[in-house]
mmCIF file of C-alpha atoms in Angstrom:
data_model
loop_
_atom_site.group_PDB
_atom_site.id
_atom_site.type_symbol
_atom_site.label_atom_id
_atom_site.label_comp_id
_atom_site.label_asym_id
_atom_site.label_seq_id
_atom_site.Cartn_x
_atom_site.Cartn_y
_atom_site.Cartn_z
ATOM 1 C CA MET P 1 0.000 0.000 0.000
ATOM 2 C CA SER P 2 1.265 3.462 -0.888
ATOM 3 C CA SER P 3 1.907 6.230 1.618
ATOM 4 C CA ILE P 4 1.175 8.742 -1.161
ATOM 5 C CA ASN P 5 -2.401 10.062 -1.145
ATOM 6 C CA TYR P 6 -2.997 10.151 -4.905
ATOM 7 C CA ASP P 7 -4.263 7.725 -7.545
ATOM 8 C CA LEU P 8 -0.818 6.633 -8.735
ATOM 9 C CA LYS P 9 -2.361 4.739 -11.647
ATOM 10 C CA LYS P 10 -2.833 8.147 -13.342
ATOM 11 C CA ILE P 11 0.911 8.943 -13.371
ATOM 12 C CA LYS P 12 2.666 8.792 -16.748
ATOM 13 C CA ALA P 13 5.524 11.226 -16.079
ATOM 14 C CA PHE P 14 8.017 12.107 -13.369
ATOM 15 C CA LEU P 15 9.608 15.570 -13.150
ATOM 16 C CA PHE P 16 12.175 16.687 -10.609
ATOM 17 C CA ASP P 17 14.018 19.745 -9.429
ATOM 18 C CA VAL P 18 17.685 18.927 -8.812
ATOM 19 C CA ASP P 19 19.180 20.940 -5.935
ATOM 20 C CA GLY P 20 17.395 20.045 -2.709
ATOM 21 C CA VAL P 21 15.470 17.176 -4.331
ATOM 22 C CA LEU P 22 17.691 14.844 -6.364
ATOM 23 C CA SER P 23 20.735 16.229 -4.573
ATOM 24 C CA SER P 24 21.205 17.569 -1.080
ATOM 25 C CA ASP P 25 20.279 21.173 -0.383
ATOM 26 C CA TRP P 26 23.843 21.905 0.667
ATOM 27 C CA ILE P 27 26.351 21.985 -2.168
ATOM 28 C CA PRO P 28 30.127 22.185 -1.792
ATOM 29 C CA LEU P 29 31.889 24.639 -4.077
ATOM 30 C CA SER P 30 35.074 23.941 -5.979
ATOM 31 C CA GLY P 31 38.026 26.324 -5.858
ATOM 32 C CA SER P 32 36.635 28.035 -8.966
ATOM 33 C CA GLY P 33 33.237 28.515 -7.313
ATOM 34 C CA ASP P 34 31.438 25.807 -9.301
ATOM 35 C CA PRO P 35 28.976 23.692 -7.317
ATOM 36 C CA SER P 36 29.536 19.953 -6.908
ATOM 37 C CA ARG P 37 26.454 17.801 -6.420
ATOM 38 C CA THR P 38 25.877 14.367 -5.015
ATOM 39 C CA VAL P 39 23.396 11.929 -6.534
ATOM 40 C CA ASN P 40 21.492 9.058 -5.020
ATOM 41 C CA ILE P 41 22.220 5.805 -6.858
ATOM 42 C CA LYS P 42 18.772 4.386 -6.028
ATOM 43 C CA ASP P 43 17.174 7.467 -7.602
ATOM 44 C CA GLY P 44 19.218 6.736 -10.723
ATOM 45 C CA TYR P 45 18.099 3.121 -10.832
ATOM 46 C CA ALA P 46 14.430 4.083 -10.464
ATOM 47 C CA LEU P 47 14.642 6.810 -13.119
ATOM 48 C CA GLN P 48 16.219 4.572 -15.744
ATOM 49 C CA LEU P 49 13.683 1.830 -14.989
ATOM 50 C CA ALA P 50 10.740 4.218 -15.333
ATOM 51 C CA VAL P 51 12.069 5.344 -18.723
ATOM 52 C CA LYS P 52 12.512 1.730 -19.864
ATOM 53 C CA LEU P 53 8.926 1.051 -18.864
ATOM 54 C CA GLY P 54 7.650 3.918 -21.031
ATOM 55 C CA PHE P 55 7.238 6.761 -18.551
ATOM 56 C CA GLN P 56 8.266 10.296 -19.445
ATOM 57 C CA ALA P 57 10.988 11.684 -17.164
ATOM 58 C CA GLY P 58 12.383 15.160 -16.809
ATOM 59 C CA ILE P 59 14.464 17.634 -14.858
ATOM 60 C CA ILE P 60 13.552 21.300 -14.411
ATOM 61 C CA THR P 61 16.342 23.111 -12.605
ATOM 62 C CA GLY P 62 17.706 26.594 -12.240
ATOM 63 C CA ALA P 63 21.201 25.093 -12.259
ATOM 64 C CA CYS P 64 23.277 25.594 -15.397
ATOM 65 C CA SER P 65 25.569 22.584 -15.163
ATOM 66 C CA GLU P 66 26.385 20.288 -18.060
ATOM 67 C CA ASN P 67 27.245 17.632 -15.452
ATOM 68 C CA ILE P 68 23.543 17.507 -14.607
ATOM 69 C CA ARG P 69 22.635 17.069 -18.268
ATOM 70 C CA LEU P 70 25.173 14.259 -18.683
ATOM 71 C CA ARG P 71 24.039 12.412 -15.554
ATOM 72 C CA TYR P 72 20.372 12.374 -16.457
ATOM 73 C CA GLU P 73 20.827 11.816 -20.201
ATOM 74 C CA ARG P 74 22.820 8.686 -19.342
ATOM 75 C CA LEU P 75 19.816 7.459 -17.353
ATOM 76 C CA GLY P 76 17.558 7.997 -20.369
ATOM 77 C CA VAL P 77 15.801 11.103 -19.047
ATOM 78 C CA GLN P 78 14.195 12.653 -22.109
ATOM 79 C CA HIS P 79 13.341 16.186 -20.945
ATOM 80 C CA ILE P 80 16.113 18.239 -19.371
ATOM 81 C CA TYR P 81 15.582 21.934 -18.678
ATOM 82 C CA LEU P 82 18.716 23.632 -17.319
ATOM 83 C CA CYS P 83 19.000 27.308 -16.318
ATOM 84 C CA SER P 84 15.238 27.442 -15.836
ATOM 85 C CA GLY P 85 14.408 30.982 -14.797
ATOM 86 C CA VAL P 86 10.630 30.465 -14.632
ATOM 87 C CA LYS P 87 9.871 26.777 -14.202
ATOM 88 C CA ILE P 88 6.194 26.976 -15.144
ATOM 89 C CA ARG P 89 7.216 27.938 -18.705
ATOM 90 C CA ASP P 90 9.376 24.828 -19.006
ATOM 91 C CA TYR P 91 6.607 22.733 -17.481
ATOM 92 C CA ASP P 92 4.161 24.036 -20.102
ATOM 93 C CA ASP P 93 6.718 23.177 -22.806
ATOM 94 C CA PHE P 94 6.979 19.667 -21.367
ATOM 95 C CA LEU P 95 3.183 19.239 -21.532
ATOM 96 C CA ARG P 96 3.119 20.475 -25.152
ATOM 97 C CA LYS P 97 5.870 18.071 -26.170
ATOM 98 C CA THR P 98 4.408 15.018 -24.421
ATOM 99 C CA GLY P 99 0.682 15.617 -24.866
ATOM 100 C CA LEU P 100 0.135 14.824 -21.183
ATOM 101 C CA ASN P 101 -2.120 16.717 -18.795
ATOM 102 C CA ASP P 102 -1.488 17.938 -15.256
ATOM 103 C CA GLU P 103 -3.050 14.968 -13.444
ATOM 104 C CA GLN P 104 -0.669 12.559 -15.227
ATOM 105 C CA VAL P 105 2.449 14.290 -13.864
ATOM 106 C CA ALA P 106 4.328 13.851 -10.594
ATOM 107 C CA TYR P 107 6.720 16.693 -9.721
ATOM 108 C CA ALA P 108 9.068 16.979 -6.753
ATOM 109 C CA GLY P 109 10.348 20.384 -5.710
ATOM 110 C CA ASP P 110 11.669 22.005 -2.565
ATOM 111 C CA ASP P 111 11.669 25.788 -2.860
ATOM 112 C CA ILE P 112 9.771 28.840 -4.097
ATOM 113 C CA PRO P 113 10.792 28.499 -7.792
ATOM 114 C CA ASP P 114 8.912 25.154 -7.781
ATOM 115 C CA TYR P 115 5.695 26.636 -6.367
ATOM 116 C CA GLU P 116 3.775 27.334 -9.602
ATOM 117 C CA VAL P 117 4.521 23.914 -11.075
ATOM 118 C CA MET P 118 3.580 22.168 -7.836
ATOM 119 C CA LYS P 119 0.234 23.987 -7.755
ATOM 120 C CA ARG P 120 -0.577 22.594 -11.224
ATOM 121 C CA VAL P 121 0.588 18.971 -11.307
ATOM 122 C CA GLY P 122 -1.529 16.045 -10.193
ATOM 123 C CA LEU P 123 1.026 14.757 -7.689
ATOM 124 C CA SER P 124 3.239 17.353 -6.011
ATOM 125 C CA VAL P 125 5.931 16.009 -3.691
ATOM 126 C CA ALA P 126 8.176 17.863 -1.262
ATOM 127 C CA PRO P 127 11.159 16.458 0.615
ATOM 128 C CA ALA P 128 11.154 16.790 4.396
ATOM 129 C CA SER P 129 13.786 19.532 4.005
ATOM 130 C CA ALA P 130 11.610 21.684 1.684
ATOM 131 C CA ALA P 131 10.624 25.276 2.388
ATOM 132 C CA SER P 132 7.493 25.562 4.512
ATOM 133 C CA GLU P 133 5.548 27.193 1.663
ATOM 134 C CA ILE P 134 6.265 24.172 -0.534
ATOM 135 C CA LYS P 135 5.368 21.630 2.119
ATOM 136 C CA ALA P 136 2.083 23.492 2.640
ATOM 137 C CA ILE P 137 0.976 22.900 -0.977
ATOM 138 C CA ALA P 138 2.498 19.445 -1.539
ATOM 139 C CA ARG P 139 0.102 16.544 -1.858
ATOM 140 C CA HIS P 140 2.838 14.344 -0.341
ATOM 141 C CA VAL P 141 5.631 15.414 2.008
ATOM 142 C CA SER P 142 8.271 12.720 1.991
ATOM 143 C CA PRO P 143 9.980 11.683 5.214
ATOM 144 C CA LEU P 144 13.226 11.865 3.191
ATOM 145 C CA CYS P 145 15.353 14.972 2.751
ATOM 146 C CA GLY P 146 16.715 16.077 -0.605
ATOM 147 C CA GLY P 147 19.316 13.689 -1.976
ATOM 148 C CA GLU P 148 18.079 10.773 0.127
ATOM 149 C CA GLY P 149 15.973 8.964 -2.488
ATOM 150 C CA ILE P 150 12.934 11.101 -3.296
ATOM 151 C CA ALA P 151 12.806 9.892 -6.922
ATOM 152 C CA ARG P 152 13.077 6.263 -5.842
ATOM 153 C CA GLU P 153 10.242 6.719 -3.328
ATOM 154 C CA ILE P 154 7.846 8.256 -5.868
ATOM 155 C CA ILE P 155 8.738 5.978 -8.772
ATOM 156 C CA GLU P 156 8.751 2.768 -6.740
ATOM 157 C CA GLN P 157 5.351 3.466 -5.198
ATOM 158 C CA THR P 158 3.917 4.420 -8.600
ATOM 159 C CA LEU P 159 5.271 1.312 -10.307
ATOM 160 C CA LYS P 160 3.936 -0.881 -7.502
ATOM 161 C CA ALA P 161 0.488 0.737 -7.820
ATOM 162 C CA GLN P 162 0.567 0.073 -11.569
ATOM 163 C CA GLY P 163 1.767 -3.524 -11.165
ATOM 164 C CA LEU P 164 5.095 -2.749 -12.839
ATOM 165 C CA TRP P 165 7.590 -3.020 -9.948
ATOM 166 C CA MET P 166 9.838 -6.065 -10.457
ATOM 167 C CA ALA P 167 7.337 -7.311 -13.046
ATOM 168 C CA SER P 168 9.642 -7.692 -16.060
ATOM 169 C CA GLU P 169 13.244 -8.432 -16.865
ATOM 170 C CA GLU P 170 13.913 -4.680 -17.294
ATOM 171 C CA ALA P 171 13.790 -4.436 -13.504
ATOM 172 C CA PHE P 172 16.900 -6.510 -13.023
ATOM 173 C CA GLY P 173 19.501 -4.522 -14.896
ATOM 174 C CA TRP P 174 20.772 -1.121 -15.831
#
């Protein structure tokens, strides 16, 4: 049984912010001032599996790092929006490109730039470490903080609800 209060059978797409969601909300800086991010390997596994199973997956982030693009392209993520100044515009572009509607989309965000998107999507998810304004509008507040497996939590519960978790040979490889 899912801890997420939403009809997960409706979900056809997963979208994520990066900093504070797929990575921790604290980011070490290199000597040149460039941020270095961590990633959760279980998030990566779940993302690539969702893509293999036919789900749309995307990243909408204000970060402007090609390392982010490389990481998520290698996992098969089809929609990557870097340097997103106004995330709702990129979300609308995503909907146009995929033909999906709001109720078919799960989005996880943690801060004010995610607010407009989270108000629109069917399933809005906030990590435990999210800003209070974001937790107030999230349909599901995860017990996990950013970087601790938010994508895995959402994807795994969705795939289980749809009878797709560990249901084919795609589940047992990268």
